[in-house]
Amino acid sequence: MSVTDPQIPHAVSPQPGRIIFFDTTLRDGEQSPGCVMHSDEKLRMAHQIAALGVDILEAGFAIASEGDSESIRNIAREVGSARGPIIASLARAKREDIEAAARSIEPAARARIHTFLSTSDLHLAAKLKITRAQALDQIAEMVALARTYADDIEFSPEDATRTDPDFLVKVCEAAIQAGATTLNLPDTVGYCLPQDYAEMFRNIQARVPGIENIVLSAHCHDDLGLAVANSLAAIQAGVRQVECAINGIGERAGNASLEELAAILVTRRDQLPFLHNIVMNQLYPTSQMLATCISFGPAPNKAIVGANAFAHAAGIHQHGVIANPLTYEIMTPQSVGVPHDSLVLGKHSGRRALEHRLIALGHNLTHEELDAVYHRFTELADRKKTIYDQDLIRLLKPAPSVPAIA
Ligand code: MN
């Protein structure tokens, strides 16, 4: 079961029946505690996120550091081919940020500058110390500047969900007139309820001239556990781009989880009849690869990619599932790339079984690497009865993982 349609190009014009996936694992995700990645890890993840079929890959925040800027350039060069995702860099609505973003994405075949400015009265007064009128001027000026570097410009009014609705209309008008092609209205602090988030988008659609030619985007945080629900409410209100991250990583409680959104669109296509380009059986391998790059994996009870997400076969539901998987499964593990493998790894397992499992998890090791991992595996198997995938992932790294310094 897949809604992927290979005939649909990676277009960014608003299409009634298609959801654009914007992945921010390497930007919003990477800037959260415990998620810092080295440049080579980001490049490896970028290749995998492209294989997952995302439409837009936000590769970083170019002005943040020389390393970030170089990392975006590498990703733009190696992953940003004509058939690959659009490569985006974040920039505050400041000249030096926009220029740094433009330089970093320059090698990509298709590139986007994503610029933002806070628009809530709280942020304007406490953080930026500017008036609403000054904010409008800055948005117009900086979006226009960004447009001199790229045709594809996303503007985000930060803290949109706590911005005065009438002022938000003016903000969106200013950004569109200055050349923005995507308008992302983030729930920056994860405060919104689904109906409020949908209402905000309906207000913008009803009142902003030219909005029909713009891609509207949702960017939700999970502070109240509503990031995915709010993203769905936005989709049902007509939004066609969702910003999300693998394993739901991101600032504080994280961003909307990419794998959950994709699985909902496939499993509940009866209610949500939208196409998208996500390659469903790459979800689990991508999740596992991210776990090897950062200091934590998904919680065991995490939907879709957690260790227990399909674990019912080992419990009381086993008989039902053997008789007919539909008794307890709304999707198959294989459909999201969870290896269907009854092999139980433990102290009696050999190198072949370990290698087989690692390949199923997306890790093709060299002979020497396998030797080293097998050595650590046998040590662990002496202490632990059953070795789970999460244990194997940890064994791939020579040193025990160090707790993140928050
Ligand atoms: Mn965010």
CSV table of C-alpha atoms and ligand atoms in Angstrom, one decimal:
chain,number,residue,atom,x,y,z
A,1,MET,CA,0.0,0.0,0.0
A,2,SER,CA,1.6,3.2,-1.1
A,3,VAL,CA,0.3,6.6,-2.2
A,4,THR,CA,3.6,7.5,-3.8
A,5,ASP,CA,3.1,8.5,-7.4
A,6,PRO,CA,6.3,8.5,-9.4
A,7,GLN,CA,4.6,10.6,-12.1
A,8,ILE,CA,4.4,13.6,-9.8
A,9,PRO,CA,7.4,15.9,-10.1
A,10,HIS,CA,8.9,17.5,-7.0
A,11,ALA,CA,6.9,20.7,-7.6
A,12,VAL,CA,6.2,23.3,-5.1
A,13,SER,CA,3.2,25.0,-6.6
A,14,PRO,CA,0.1,24.4,-4.5
A,15,GLN,CA,-1.7,21.3,-5.8
A,16,PRO,CA,-5.1,20.4,-4.4
A,17,GLY,CA,-4.3,16.7,-3.7
A,18,ARG,CA,-0.7,16.7,-2.8
A,19,ILE,CA,1.2,17.2,0.5
A,20,ILE,CA,4.7,18.6,0.3
A,21,PHE,CA,7.0,17.2,3.0
A,22,PHE,CA,9.6,19.7,4.4
A,23,ASP,CA,12.1,17.9,6.6
A,24,THR,CA,13.8,19.9,9.3
A,25,THR,CA,15.7,17.1,11.0
A,26,LEU,CA,19.0,18.7,10.2
A,27,ARG,CA,18.0,22.2,11.3
A,28,ASP,CA,15.2,22.4,14.0
A,29,GLY,CA,16.0,18.8,15.0
A,30,GLU,CA,19.8,19.3,15.1
A,31,GLN,CA,19.5,22.4,17.3
A,32,SER,CA,17.9,20.4,20.2
A,33,PRO,CA,19.9,19.0,23.1
A,34,GLY,CA,21.6,15.7,22.4
A,35,CYS,CA,21.0,16.0,18.6
A,36,VAL,CA,24.2,17.8,17.5
A,37,MET,CA,25.6,16.1,14.4
A,38,HIS,CA,29.0,16.3,12.8
A,39,SER,CA,29.2,17.4,9.2
A,40,ASP,CA,29.8,13.8,7.9
A,41,GLU,CA,26.8,12.6,9.9
A,42,LYS,CA,24.6,15.3,8.5
A,43,LEU,CA,25.7,14.4,5.0
A,44,ARG,CA,24.9,10.8,5.5
A,45,MET,CA,21.5,11.7,7.0
A,46,ALA,CA,20.8,14.0,4.1
A,47,HIS,CA,21.4,11.2,1.6
A,48,GLN,CA,19.0,9.0,3.5
A,49,ILE,CA,16.4,11.8,3.9
A,50,ALA,CA,16.5,12.3,0.1
A,51,ALA,CA,16.0,8.6,-0.4
A,52,LEU,CA,13.0,8.8,1.9
A,53,GLY,CA,11.5,11.1,-0.7
A,54,VAL,CA,11.1,14.4,1.1
A,55,ASP,CA,10.4,17.4,-1.2
A,56,ILE,CA,12.4,20.0,0.8
A,57,LEU,CA,15.4,19.3,3.0
A,58,GLU,CA,16.3,22.1,5.4
A,59,ALA,CA,20.0,21.5,5.8
A,60,GLY,CA,20.9,24.0,8.5
A,61,PHE,CA,21.2,27.6,9.6
A,62,ALA,CA,24.0,29.0,7.5
A,63,ILE,CA,24.9,32.0,9.7
A,64,ALA,CA,25.1,29.9,12.9
A,65,SER,CA,28.7,28.8,12.3
A,66,GLU,CA,31.3,28.3,9.6
A,67,GLY,CA,30.8,24.5,10.1
A,68,ASP,CA,27.0,24.8,9.6
A,69,SER,CA,27.5,26.8,6.4
A,70,GLU,CA,30.0,24.3,5.0
A,71,SER,CA,27.8,21.4,5.9
A,72,ILE,CA,24.9,23.0,4.0
A,73,ARG,CA,27.2,23.5,1.0
A,74,ASN,CA,28.2,19.9,1.1
A,75,ILE,CA,24.6,18.7,1.2
A,76,ALA,CA,23.6,21.2,-1.5
A,77,ARG,CA,26.4,19.9,-3.8
A,78,GLU,CA,26.0,16.1,-3.1
A,79,VAL,CA,22.2,15.7,-2.4
A,80,GLY,CA,20.7,18.8,-4.1
A,81,SER,CA,20.6,17.3,-7.7
A,82,ALA,CA,17.9,18.2,-10.1
A,83,ARG,CA,16.0,15.0,-9.1
A,84,GLY,CA,16.8,15.4,-5.4
A,85,PRO,CA,15.0,17.5,-2.9
A,86,ILE,CA,15.1,21.3,-2.8
A,87,ILE,CA,17.8,22.3,-0.3
A,88,ALA,CA,16.8,25.1,2.1
A,89,SER,CA,18.8,27.2,4.5
A,90,LEU,CA,17.3,29.1,7.4
A,91,ALA,CA,18.1,32.8,7.8
A,92,ARG,CA,16.8,35.5,10.2
A,93,ALA,CA,15.4,38.5,8.3
A,94,LYS,CA,18.8,40.1,8.3
A,95,ARG,CA,21.1,40.9,5.4
A,96,GLU,CA,24.1,39.0,6.7
A,97,ASP,CA,21.9,35.9,7.4
A,98,ILE,CA,20.3,36.0,4.0
A,99,GLU,CA,23.7,36.4,2.2
A,100,ALA,CA,25.1,33.5,4.2
A,101,ALA,CA,22.1,31.3,3.4
A,102,ALA,CA,22.4,32.2,-0.3
A,103,ARG,CA,26.1,31.3,-0.4
A,104,SER,CA,25.5,28.0,1.3
A,105,ILE,CA,22.7,26.7,-1.0
A,106,GLU,CA,24.4,27.9,-4.2
A,107,PRO,CA,25.6,24.5,-5.4
A,108,ALA,CA,22.1,23.0,-5.3
A,109,ALA,CA,20.1,22.5,-8.5
A,110,ARG,CA,17.0,23.7,-6.7
A,111,ALA,CA,17.4,25.9,-3.6
A,112,ARG,CA,15.2,27.8,-1.1
A,113,ILE,CA,16.0,30.6,1.3
A,114,HIS,CA,13.8,30.3,4.4
A,115,THR,CA,13.7,33.6,6.3
A,116,PHE,CA,11.8,34.4,9.4
A,117,LEU,CA,10.9,37.3,11.8
A,118,SER,CA,8.9,37.2,15.0
A,119,THR,CA,5.5,38.9,14.7
A,120,SER,CA,3.7,38.4,18.1
A,121,ASP,CA,3.6,41.5,20.2
A,122,LEU,CA,5.4,39.6,23.0
A,123,HIS,CA,8.3,38.8,20.7
A,124,LEU,CA,8.4,42.2,19.0
A,125,ALA,CA,8.5,44.0,22.4
A,126,ALA,CA,10.6,41.6,24.5
A,127,LYS,CA,13.0,40.1,21.9
A,128,LEU,CA,13.3,42.3,18.9
A,129,LYS,CA,12.4,45.7,20.5
A,130,ILE,CA,10.7,46.9,17.3
A,131,THR,CA,7.2,48.1,16.5
A,132,ARG,CA,4.7,46.3,14.2
A,133,ALA,CA,5.4,48.9,11.5
A,134,GLN,CA,9.1,48.3,11.7
A,135,ALA,CA,8.5,44.5,11.5
A,136,LEU,CA,6.4,45.0,8.3
A,137,ASP,CA,9.2,47.1,6.7
A,138,GLN,CA,11.9,44.6,7.7
A,139,ILE,CA,9.9,41.7,6.3
A,140,ALA,CA,9.3,43.5,3.0
A,141,GLU,CA,12.9,44.5,2.7
A,142,MET,CA,14.5,41.2,3.6
A,143,VAL,CA,12.1,39.0,1.6
A,144,ALA,CA,12.8,41.2,-1.4
A,145,LEU,CA,16.6,40.9,-0.8
A,146,ALA,CA,16.3,37.1,-0.5
A,147,ARG,CA,14.4,37.1,-3.8
A,148,THR,CA,17.4,38.6,-5.5
A,149,TYR,CA,19.3,35.4,-4.7
A,150,ALA,CA,16.6,32.7,-5.2
A,151,ASP,CA,13.2,32.3,-6.8
A,152,ASP,CA,12.0,30.0,-4.1
A,153,ILE,CA,11.5,32.0,-0.8
A,154,GLU,CA,9.8,30.8,2.3
A,155,PHE,CA,8.8,33.3,4.9
A,156,SER,CA,7.8,32.4,8.5
A,157,PRO,CA,6.3,34.9,11.0
A,158,GLU,CA,7.8,33.3,14.1
A,159,ASP,CA,5.2,32.8,16.9
A,160,ALA,CA,2.4,33.2,14.3
A,161,THR,CA,-0.1,31.4,16.6
A,162,ARG,CA,0.3,34.1,19.2
A,163,THR,CA,0.3,36.9,16.7
A,164,ASP,CA,-2.7,39.3,16.5
A,165,PRO,CA,-4.8,37.8,13.6
A,166,ASP,CA,-5.4,41.1,11.9
A,167,PHE,CA,-1.7,41.9,12.0
A,168,LEU,CA,-0.8,38.5,10.7
A,169,VAL,CA,-2.9,39.2,7.6
A,170,LYS,CA,-0.8,42.4,7.0
A,171,VAL,CA,2.4,40.3,7.6
A,172,CYS,CA,1.4,37.7,5.0
A,173,GLU,CA,0.4,40.5,2.5
A,174,ALA,CA,3.8,42.2,2.9
A,175,ALA,CA,5.7,38.9,2.5
A,176,ILE,CA,3.8,37.9,-0.6
A,177,GLN,CA,4.2,41.4,-2.2
A,178,ALA,CA,7.9,41.2,-1.6
A,179,GLY,CA,8.1,37.9,-3.4
A,180,ALA,CA,7.6,35.0,-0.9
A,181,THR,CA,6.4,31.8,-2.5
A,182,THR,CA,5.7,29.8,0.6
A,183,LEU,CA,4.2,31.1,3.8
A,184,ASN,CA,4.9,29.0,6.9
A,185,LEU,CA,2.8,29.9,9.9
A,186,PRO,CA,4.6,28.2,12.8
A,187,ASP,CA,3.2,27.2,16.2
A,188,THR,CA,6.6,28.0,17.6
A,189,VAL,CA,5.8,27.4,21.2
A,190,GLY,CA,3.5,24.4,20.7
A,191,TYR,CA,0.5,26.2,22.3
A,192,CYS,CA,-2.2,25.8,19.7
A,193,LEU,CA,-5.2,23.5,19.7
A,194,PRO,CA,-6.0,21.9,16.4
A,195,GLN,CA,-9.2,23.9,15.8
A,196,ASP,CA,-7.4,27.2,16.5
A,197,TYR,CA,-4.5,26.3,14.2
A,198,ALA,CA,-7.0,25.5,11.4
A,199,GLU,CA,-8.9,28.7,12.0
A,200,MET,CA,-5.7,30.8,11.7
A,201,PHE,CA,-5.1,29.4,8.3
A,202,ARG,CA,-8.7,29.9,7.2
A,203,ASN,CA,-8.5,33.5,8.3
A,204,ILE,CA,-5.4,34.0,6.2
A,205,GLN,CA,-6.9,32.2,3.2
A,206,ALA,CA,-10.0,34.4,3.3
A,207,ARG,CA,-8.3,37.7,3.8
A,208,VAL,CA,-4.9,37.8,2.1
A,209,PRO,CA,-4.9,38.8,-1.6
A,210,GLY,CA,-2.8,36.4,-3.8
A,211,ILE,CA,-2.8,33.7,-1.2
A,212,GLU,CA,-4.1,31.2,-3.8
A,213,ASN,CA,-0.8,31.3,-5.6
A,214,ILE,CA,1.2,30.6,-2.4
A,215,VAL,CA,2.1,27.4,-0.7
A,216,LEU,CA,0.8,27.5,2.9
A,217,SER,CA,2.9,25.6,5.4
A,218,ALA,CA,2.5,24.2,9.0
A,219,HIS,CA,5.3,24.0,11.5
A,220,CYS,CA,4.2,22.5,14.8
A,221,HIS,CA,5.9,21.8,18.1
A,222,ASP,CA,5.0,19.0,20.5
A,223,ASP,CA,5.0,20.8,23.8
A,224,LEU,CA,1.4,19.7,24.5
A,225,GLY,CA,1.7,16.5,22.4
A,226,LEU,CA,-0.3,18.1,19.6
A,227,ALA,CA,2.3,18.6,16.8
A,228,VAL,CA,0.9,15.9,14.5
A,229,ALA,CA,-2.7,16.6,15.4
A,230,ASN,CA,-2.2,20.3,14.6
A,231,SER,CA,-0.4,19.5,11.4
A,232,LEU,CA,-3.4,17.4,10.3
A,233,ALA,CA,-5.8,20.1,11.2
A,234,ALA,CA,-3.8,22.5,9.0
A,235,ILE,CA,-3.9,20.0,6.1
A,236,GLN,CA,-7.7,19.8,6.5
A,237,ALA,CA,-7.9,23.6,6.4
A,238,GLY,CA,-6.1,23.6,3.0
A,239,VAL,CA,-2.4,23.7,4.0
A,240,ARG,CA,-0.2,21.7,1.6
A,241,GLN,CA,3.3,21.8,3.2
A,242,VAL,CA,4.1,20.2,6.5
A,243,GLU,CA,7.4,20.7,8.3
A,244,CYS,CA,8.5,17.8,10.3
A,245,ALA,CA,11.4,15.8,11.6
A,246,ILE,CA,12.5,12.1,11.8
A,247,ASN,CA,11.7,10.6,15.2
A,248,GLY,CA,9.9,14.0,16.0
A,249,ILE,CA,13.2,15.6,17.1
A,250,GLY,CA,13.4,19.4,17.4
A,251,GLU,CA,13.4,22.2,19.9
A,252,ARG,CA,12.2,21.2,23.4
A,253,ALA,CA,9.5,18.5,23.0
A,254,GLY,CA,10.3,18.3,19.3
A,255,ASN,CA,8.6,18.9,15.9
A,256,ALA,CA,5.8,17.0,14.3
A,257,SER,CA,7.1,13.5,13.6
A,258,LEU,CA,7.6,12.8,9.8
A,259,GLU,CA,6.9,9.1,10.1
A,260,GLU,CA,3.6,9.6,12.0
A,261,LEU,CA,2.3,12.1,9.4
A,262,ALA,CA,3.3,9.9,6.5
A,263,ALA,CA,1.8,6.8,8.1
A,264,ILE,CA,-1.5,8.7,8.9
A,265,LEU,CA,-1.8,9.8,5.3
A,266,VAL,CA,-1.4,6.2,4.0
A,267,THR,CA,-3.4,4.4,6.7
A,268,ARG,CA,-6.3,6.9,6.8
A,269,ARG,CA,-6.4,7.7,3.1
A,270,ASP,CA,-10.1,7.2,3.3
A,271,GLN,CA,-10.4,10.5,5.3
A,272,LEU,CA,-7.2,12.2,4.0
A,273,PRO,CA,-7.0,11.5,0.3
A,274,PHE,CA,-3.7,13.1,-0.5
A,275,LEU,CA,-0.7,12.1,-2.5
A,276,HIS,CA,2.9,12.5,-1.3
A,277,ASN,CA,6.4,11.3,-2.3
A,278,ILE,CA,7.4,9.6,1.0
A,279,VAL,CA,8.9,6.1,0.3
A,280,MET,CA,7.2,4.4,3.2
A,281,ASN,CA,9.6,1.5,3.6
A,282,GLN,CA,12.5,3.9,4.2
A,283,LEU,CA,10.9,5.3,7.4
A,284,TYR,CA,12.3,2.7,9.8
A,285,PRO,CA,15.9,2.7,8.3
A,286,THR,CA,15.9,6.5,8.4
A,287,SER,CA,14.8,6.5,12.0
A,288,GLN,CA,17.5,4.0,12.9
A,289,MET,CA,20.2,5.9,11.1
A,290,LEU,CA,19.3,9.0,13.0
A,291,ALA,CA,19.5,7.1,16.2
A,292,THR,CA,23.1,6.2,15.4
A,293,CYS,CA,24.0,9.9,14.7
A,294,ILE,CA,22.5,11.5,17.9
A,295,SER,CA,22.6,10.5,21.5
A,296,PHE,CA,19.1,8.9,21.7
A,297,GLY,CA,16.7,6.7,19.7
A,298,PRO,CA,12.9,6.9,19.6
A,299,ALA,CA,11.1,5.8,22.8
A,300,PRO,CA,10.2,2.1,22.8
A,301,ASN,CA,6.5,3.1,22.6
A,302,LYS,CA,7.0,5.7,19.9
A,303,ALA,CA,4.4,5.2,17.1
A,304,ILE,CA,5.7,3.7,13.8
A,305,VAL,CA,9.4,3.4,14.6
A,306,GLY,CA,9.6,2.5,18.4
A,307,ALA,CA,10.9,-0.9,19.4
A,308,ASN,CA,7.4,-1.9,20.6
A,309,ALA,CA,5.4,-0.3,17.7
A,310,PHE,CA,4.8,-3.8,16.2
A,311,ALA,CA,5.6,-5.9,19.2
A,312,HIS,CA,2.2,-7.4,19.8
A,313,ALA,CA,3.1,-10.6,18.0
A,314,ALA,CA,5.1,-11.5,21.1
A,315,GLY,CA,2.2,-11.0,23.5
A,316,ILE,CA,-1.4,-12.1,24.0
A,317,HIS,CA,-2.4,-10.9,20.6
A,318,GLN,CA,-0.1,-13.4,18.9
A,319,HIS,CA,-2.8,-15.9,18.1
A,320,GLY,CA,-5.0,-13.3,16.4
A,321,VAL,CA,-2.2,-11.9,14.3
A,322,ILE,CA,-1.1,-15.4,13.2
A,323,ALA,CA,-4.7,-16.2,12.2
A,324,ASN,CA,-5.1,-12.8,10.4
A,325,PRO,CA,-2.7,-9.8,10.9
A,326,LEU,CA,-5.7,-7.4,10.4
A,327,THR,CA,-7.0,-8.5,13.8
A,328,TYR,CA,-4.5,-6.2,15.5
A,329,GLU,CA,-2.4,-4.6,12.8
A,330,ILE,CA,-3.6,-1.4,11.0
A,331,MET,CA,-0.4,-1.4,9.0
A,332,THR,CA,2.3,-4.1,8.5
A,333,PRO,CA,5.8,-3.6,9.9
A,334,GLN,CA,7.2,-4.3,6.5
A,335,SER,CA,5.3,-1.4,5.0
A,336,VAL,CA,7.3,1.1,7.1
A,337,GLY,CA,10.5,-0.8,6.7
A,338,VAL,CA,10.6,-2.7,10.0
A,339,PRO,CA,12.5,-5.9,9.1
A,340,HIS,CA,10.2,-8.9,9.4
A,341,ASP,CA,12.6,-11.2,11.1
A,342,SER,CA,12.0,-13.8,13.8
A,343,LEU,CA,15.6,-14.2,14.5
A,344,VAL,CA,16.3,-13.7,18.2
A,345,LEU,CA,19.8,-12.5,18.7
A,346,GLY,CA,21.6,-13.7,21.9
A,347,LYS,CA,24.8,-15.4,23.1
A,348,HIS,CA,24.4,-18.3,20.7
A,349,SER,CA,24.1,-16.1,17.6
A,350,GLY,CA,26.9,-16.1,15.2
A,351,ARG,CA,28.5,-13.5,13.0
A,352,ARG,CA,26.2,-14.3,10.1
A,353,ALA,CA,23.1,-13.7,12.1
A,354,LEU,CA,24.5,-10.5,13.4
A,355,GLU,CA,25.4,-9.4,9.9
A,356,HIS,CA,22.0,-10.4,8.5
A,357,ARG,CA,20.3,-8.3,11.1
A,358,LEU,CA,22.5,-5.3,10.6
A,359,ILE,CA,22.0,-5.4,6.9
A,360,ALA,CA,18.2,-5.5,7.5
A,361,LEU,CA,18.6,-2.4,9.6
A,362,GLY,CA,20.4,-0.6,6.8
A,363,HIS,CA,24.1,-1.1,7.9
A,364,ASN,CA,26.4,-2.7,5.4
A,365,LEU,CA,29.7,-3.1,7.4
A,366,THR,CA,33.1,-3.9,6.2
A,367,HIS,CA,34.8,-7.1,7.3
A,368,GLU,CA,36.8,-5.3,9.9
A,369,GLU,CA,33.8,-3.2,11.2
A,370,LEU,CA,31.8,-6.4,11.5
A,371,ASP,CA,34.6,-8.0,13.5
A,372,ALA,CA,34.7,-5.1,15.9
A,373,VAL,CA,30.9,-5.0,16.4
A,374,TYR,CA,30.7,-8.8,16.8
A,375,HIS,CA,33.3,-8.6,19.5
A,376,ARG,CA,31.2,-6.0,21.4
A,377,PHE,CA,28.1,-8.1,20.7
A,378,THR,CA,29.5,-11.2,22.3
A,379,GLU,CA,30.5,-9.2,25.4
A,380,LEU,CA,27.0,-7.7,25.7
A,381,ALA,CA,25.3,-11.1,25.0
A,382,ASP,CA,27.1,-12.5,28.1
A,383,ARG,CA,25.3,-9.9,30.2
A,384,LYS,CA,21.9,-9.6,28.4
A,385,LYS,CA,19.5,-12.4,27.5
A,386,THR,CA,18.1,-10.9,24.3
A,387,ILE,CA,19.8,-8.3,22.1
A,388,TYR,CA,17.3,-5.9,20.5
A,389,ASP,CA,17.8,-3.7,17.5
A,390,GLN,CA,18.3,-0.7,19.8
A,391,ASP,CA,21.2,-2.6,21.4
A,392,LEU,CA,22.7,-3.3,18.0
A,393,ILE,CA,22.5,0.3,17.0
A,394,ARG,CA,24.4,1.3,20.2
A,395,LEU,CA,27.0,-1.4,19.5
A,396,LEU,CA,27.9,0.3,16.2
A,397,LYS,CA,29.6,3.0,18.1
A,398,PRO,CA,32.9,2.1,19.8
A,399,ALA,CA,32.4,4.2,22.9
A,400,PRO,CA,29.3,4.0,25.1
A,401,SER,CA,27.1,7.0,24.3
A,402,VAL,CA,27.7,10.0,26.5
A,403,PRO,CA,24.7,11.7,27.9
A,404,ALA,CA,24.0,15.0,26.2
A,405,ILE,CA,25.0,18.2,28.0
A,406,ALA,CA,21.8,20.2,27.9
B,1,MN,MN,10.7,25.2,15.2
